[in-house]
Amino acid sequence: MLLHILNVITAYRPNKLSKKIKLETKSRHDEIEKHPFIKSMINGSLSDKKYAIYLYNLYPIYKSVEMLLFSGKNFNKDLYQSIKIESDLNNYKKELRFEYDRPEFNFNNEWVYHFYSKSFFLRKTELYIRWLADMYGGQIIKKNIKFNSKYNFLNLRESIKTIRTFLEEDLTENNVESFINEVNISYKFHHNLADKINELSEESLS
């Protein structure tokens, strides 16, 4: 597994602006990584019901990105994460007999609204947050997730290259600061979502 992760990391060498983004969003990234909800995903203690609610809330972000950013692009179908999430959610619903899509479990309205308020370029921040997370950290997380097709890619190295190339094609010295700001905002939305789900009691999941 370690060798596989190292191969993934070296799949694509980011340019200096991408390195700047990583450096200036590191504190927000580290906050998320240390969140109890995310740590429970990593160590395998997260309940299936809470993970299903998590997927349910992320789905509109993935679907919106694909509708608005992938249109006209000749991307491999393997990059369309919303299809995988739909499959995982259907499997959880069948196995758990649990309605994860109840109104009281919808915590993403503000995040989705903010996404649609952004320019095409700044909407790419969700690719940076979500897709790259699935391709990197997701490869560690997936061993503890029952239905984990979201983290499976037929050609992981090529998928990373495609997404990073797409992210960097419009990135300049003039707009990198606005991109960094939006990445940090998206991390904050993700942190808030983790808070909401983590706070759910077992009684509320029955």
Short mmCIF file of C-alpha atoms in Angstrom, two decimals:
data_model
loop_
_atom_site.label_atom_id
_atom_site.label_comp_id
_atom_site.label_asym_id
_atom_site.label_seq_id
_atom_site.Cartn_x
_atom_site.Cartn_y
_atom_site.Cartn_z
CA MET A 1 0.00 0.00 0.00
CA LEU A 2 2.80 2.45 0.88
CA LEU A 3 4.53 1.85 -2.44
CA HIS A 4 1.23 2.39 -4.24
CA ILE A 5 0.68 5.72 -2.48
CA LEU A 6 4.22 6.83 -3.34
CA ASN A 7 3.57 5.99 -6.99
CA VAL A 8 0.40 8.05 -6.89
CA ILE A 9 2.17 11.04 -5.33
CA THR A 10 4.76 11.03 -8.11
CA ALA A 11 2.16 10.60 -10.85
CA TYR A 12 2.22 14.29 -11.72
CA ARG A 13 4.61 17.07 -10.80
CA PRO A 14 2.59 20.20 -9.94
CA ASN A 15 3.82 23.57 -11.19
CA LYS A 16 4.96 26.36 -8.86
CA LEU A 17 1.48 27.90 -8.60
CA SER A 18 -0.02 24.58 -7.56
CA LYS A 19 2.71 24.27 -4.95
CA LYS A 20 1.80 27.75 -3.72
CA ILE A 21 -1.84 26.69 -3.37
CA LYS A 22 -0.86 23.61 -1.38
CA LEU A 23 1.37 25.65 0.93
CA GLU A 24 -1.16 28.43 1.58
CA THR A 25 -4.09 26.08 2.18
CA LYS A 26 -2.15 23.61 4.32
CA SER A 27 -3.49 24.86 7.65
CA ARG A 28 -7.12 24.38 6.53
CA HIS A 29 -6.27 21.00 5.04
CA ASP A 30 -4.63 19.89 8.28
CA GLU A 31 -7.66 21.06 10.29
CA ILE A 32 -9.90 18.81 8.22
CA GLU A 33 -7.53 15.87 8.42
CA LYS A 34 -7.51 16.12 12.24
CA HIS A 35 -11.30 16.45 12.53
CA PRO A 36 -12.82 13.60 14.61
CA PHE A 37 -15.21 12.73 11.77
CA ILE A 38 -12.41 12.41 9.20
CA LYS A 39 -10.20 10.55 11.66
CA SER A 40 -13.02 8.06 12.20
CA MET A 41 -13.10 7.43 8.44
CA ILE A 42 -9.37 6.84 8.42
CA ASN A 43 -9.34 4.46 11.39
CA GLY A 44 -12.50 2.60 10.35
CA SER A 45 -14.71 3.57 13.30
CA LEU A 46 -17.22 5.66 11.33
CA SER A 47 -20.69 4.13 11.17
CA ASP A 48 -22.14 3.17 7.78
CA LYS A 49 -25.13 5.42 8.42
CA LYS A 50 -23.03 8.52 9.04
CA TYR A 51 -20.89 7.78 5.98
CA ALA A 52 -24.06 7.46 3.86
CA ILE A 53 -25.23 10.89 5.12
CA TYR A 54 -21.79 12.26 4.25
CA LEU A 55 -22.06 10.94 0.68
CA TYR A 56 -25.60 12.26 0.38
CA ASN A 57 -24.40 15.77 1.24
CA LEU A 58 -21.38 15.64 -1.07
CA TYR A 59 -23.35 14.33 -4.05
CA PRO A 60 -24.77 17.73 -5.19
CA ILE A 61 -21.27 19.22 -5.22
CA TYR A 62 -19.88 16.44 -7.39
CA LYS A 63 -22.88 16.50 -9.71
CA SER A 64 -22.75 20.28 -10.10
CA VAL A 65 -19.03 20.23 -10.89
CA GLU A 66 -19.55 17.61 -13.57
CA MET A 67 -22.52 19.45 -15.12
CA LEU A 68 -20.84 22.86 -15.23
CA LEU A 69 -17.13 22.10 -15.62
CA PHE A 70 -16.94 18.83 -17.54
CA SER A 71 -19.29 19.88 -20.34
CA GLY A 72 -17.42 19.93 -23.65
CA LYS A 73 -14.42 18.16 -22.15
CA ASN A 74 -13.41 14.76 -23.42
CA PHE A 75 -12.85 13.37 -19.94
CA ASN A 76 -12.78 9.67 -19.23
CA LYS A 77 -16.06 8.48 -17.72
CA ASP A 78 -14.04 7.22 -14.78
CA LEU A 79 -13.74 10.83 -13.57
CA TYR A 80 -17.52 11.18 -13.16
CA GLN A 81 -17.67 10.63 -9.43
CA SER A 82 -21.40 11.29 -9.04
CA ILE A 83 -22.21 8.01 -10.81
CA LYS A 84 -20.05 6.12 -8.31
CA ILE A 85 -21.63 7.95 -5.38
CA GLU A 86 -25.13 7.08 -6.63
CA SER A 87 -24.11 3.42 -6.73
CA ASP A 88 -22.63 3.53 -3.22
CA LEU A 89 -25.70 5.30 -1.82
CA ASN A 90 -28.05 2.77 -3.42
CA ASN A 91 -26.04 -0.06 -1.87
CA TYR A 92 -26.18 1.55 1.57
CA LYS A 93 -29.93 2.10 1.27
CA LYS A 94 -30.52 -1.55 0.34
CA GLU A 95 -28.27 -3.00 3.01
CA LEU A 96 -29.02 -0.64 5.90
CA ARG A 97 -32.67 0.04 5.09
CA PHE A 98 -31.83 3.54 6.19
CA GLU A 99 -33.24 6.76 4.73
CA TYR A 100 -30.10 8.91 4.64
CA ASP A 101 -31.85 11.51 2.46
CA ARG A 102 -34.25 12.79 5.08
CA PRO A 103 -34.57 16.62 5.25
CA GLU A 104 -32.98 16.75 8.69
CA PHE A 105 -29.80 15.24 7.21
CA ASN A 106 -29.42 17.88 4.51
CA PHE A 107 -26.51 20.11 5.56
CA ASN A 108 -25.18 21.32 2.20
CA ASN A 109 -27.48 24.15 1.07
CA GLU A 110 -25.06 26.98 1.85
CA TRP A 111 -22.16 25.15 0.23
CA VAL A 112 -24.12 24.44 -2.98
CA TYR A 113 -25.42 28.01 -3.14
CA HIS A 114 -21.89 29.36 -2.79
CA PHE A 115 -20.64 27.04 -5.54
CA TYR A 116 -23.20 28.38 -8.03
CA SER A 117 -22.30 31.97 -7.15
CA LYS A 118 -18.70 31.48 -8.30
CA SER A 119 -17.08 31.95 -11.70
CA PHE A 120 -16.15 28.99 -13.90
CA PHE A 121 -12.53 29.30 -12.85
CA LEU A 122 -13.24 29.43 -9.11
CA ARG A 123 -15.62 26.50 -9.32
CA LYS A 124 -12.52 24.45 -10.04
CA THR A 125 -11.65 24.71 -6.36
CA GLU A 126 -14.08 21.85 -5.74
CA LEU A 127 -12.03 19.68 -8.08
CA TYR A 128 -9.00 20.54 -6.01
CA ILE A 129 -10.82 19.76 -2.75
CA ARG A 130 -12.90 16.73 -3.69
CA TRP A 131 -11.38 14.92 -6.68
CA LEU A 132 -7.78 15.13 -5.53
CA ALA A 133 -8.84 14.06 -2.03
CA ASP A 134 -10.44 10.93 -3.51
CA MET A 135 -7.32 10.21 -5.56
CA TYR A 136 -4.83 10.70 -2.73
CA GLY A 137 -6.19 10.32 0.81
CA GLY A 138 -9.12 8.30 -0.48
CA GLN A 139 -6.75 5.48 -1.35
CA ILE A 140 -6.02 5.10 2.37
CA ILE A 141 -9.60 5.62 3.51
CA LYS A 142 -11.25 3.16 1.13
CA LYS A 143 -10.01 0.04 2.92
CA ASN A 144 -12.31 0.96 5.82
CA ILE A 145 -15.36 1.88 3.70
CA LYS A 146 -17.86 -0.84 2.83
CA PHE A 147 -19.09 0.64 -0.45
CA ASN A 148 -16.12 2.56 -1.76
CA SER A 149 -16.40 2.89 -5.54
CA LYS A 150 -15.91 6.67 -5.11
CA TYR A 151 -12.24 5.98 -4.45
CA ASN A 152 -11.70 3.52 -7.30
CA PHE A 153 -10.12 4.67 -10.55
CA LEU A 154 -9.22 2.44 -13.48
CA ASN A 155 -6.03 4.41 -14.09
CA LEU A 156 -5.28 6.48 -11.01
CA ARG A 157 -2.09 8.07 -12.32
CA GLU A 158 -3.79 9.20 -15.53
CA SER A 159 -6.80 10.51 -13.61
CA ILE A 160 -4.55 12.63 -11.39
CA LYS A 161 -2.75 14.00 -14.43
CA THR A 162 -6.04 14.91 -16.15
CA ILE A 163 -7.45 16.77 -13.13
CA ARG A 164 -4.21 18.58 -12.30
CA THR A 165 -3.74 19.65 -15.93
CA PHE A 166 -7.31 20.98 -16.02
CA LEU A 167 -6.76 22.86 -12.76
CA GLU A 168 -3.54 24.47 -13.93
CA GLU A 169 -4.55 25.50 -17.45
CA ASP A 170 -6.16 28.79 -16.35
CA LEU A 171 -4.04 29.36 -13.26
CA THR A 172 -1.89 32.51 -13.33
CA GLU A 173 0.03 34.77 -10.98
CA ASN A 174 -2.91 37.18 -11.20
CA ASN A 175 -5.63 34.78 -10.08
CA VAL A 176 -3.85 32.31 -7.82
CA GLU A 177 -4.66 34.29 -4.65
CA SER A 178 -8.39 34.23 -5.40
CA PHE A 179 -8.14 30.49 -6.01
CA ILE A 180 -6.36 29.99 -2.69
CA ASN A 181 -9.05 32.00 -0.91
CA GLU A 182 -11.80 29.86 -2.44
CA VAL A 183 -10.01 26.63 -1.59
CA ASN A 184 -9.90 27.73 2.04
CA ILE A 185 -13.60 28.61 1.93
CA SER A 186 -14.41 25.16 0.51
CA TYR A 187 -12.37 23.54 3.25
CA LYS A 188 -14.45 25.51 5.76
CA PHE A 189 -17.69 24.20 4.22
CA HIS A 190 -16.31 20.68 4.40
CA HIS A 191 -15.33 21.22 8.04
CA ASN A 192 -18.85 22.46 8.85
CA LEU A 193 -20.35 19.39 7.18
CA ALA A 194 -18.09 17.12 9.25
CA ASP A 195 -19.20 18.99 12.39
CA LYS A 196 -22.91 18.51 11.61
CA ILE A 197 -22.65 14.79 10.90
CA ASN A 198 -20.33 14.14 13.80
CA GLU A 199 -22.85 15.73 16.17
CA LEU A 200 -25.68 13.37 15.12
CA SER A 201 -26.77 11.09 17.94
CA GLU A 202 -27.42 7.38 17.44
CA GLU A 203 -31.08 8.02 18.28
CA SER A 204 -31.41 10.44 15.37
CA LEU A 205 -30.11 7.73 13.00
CA SER A 206 -32.78 5.19 13.86
#
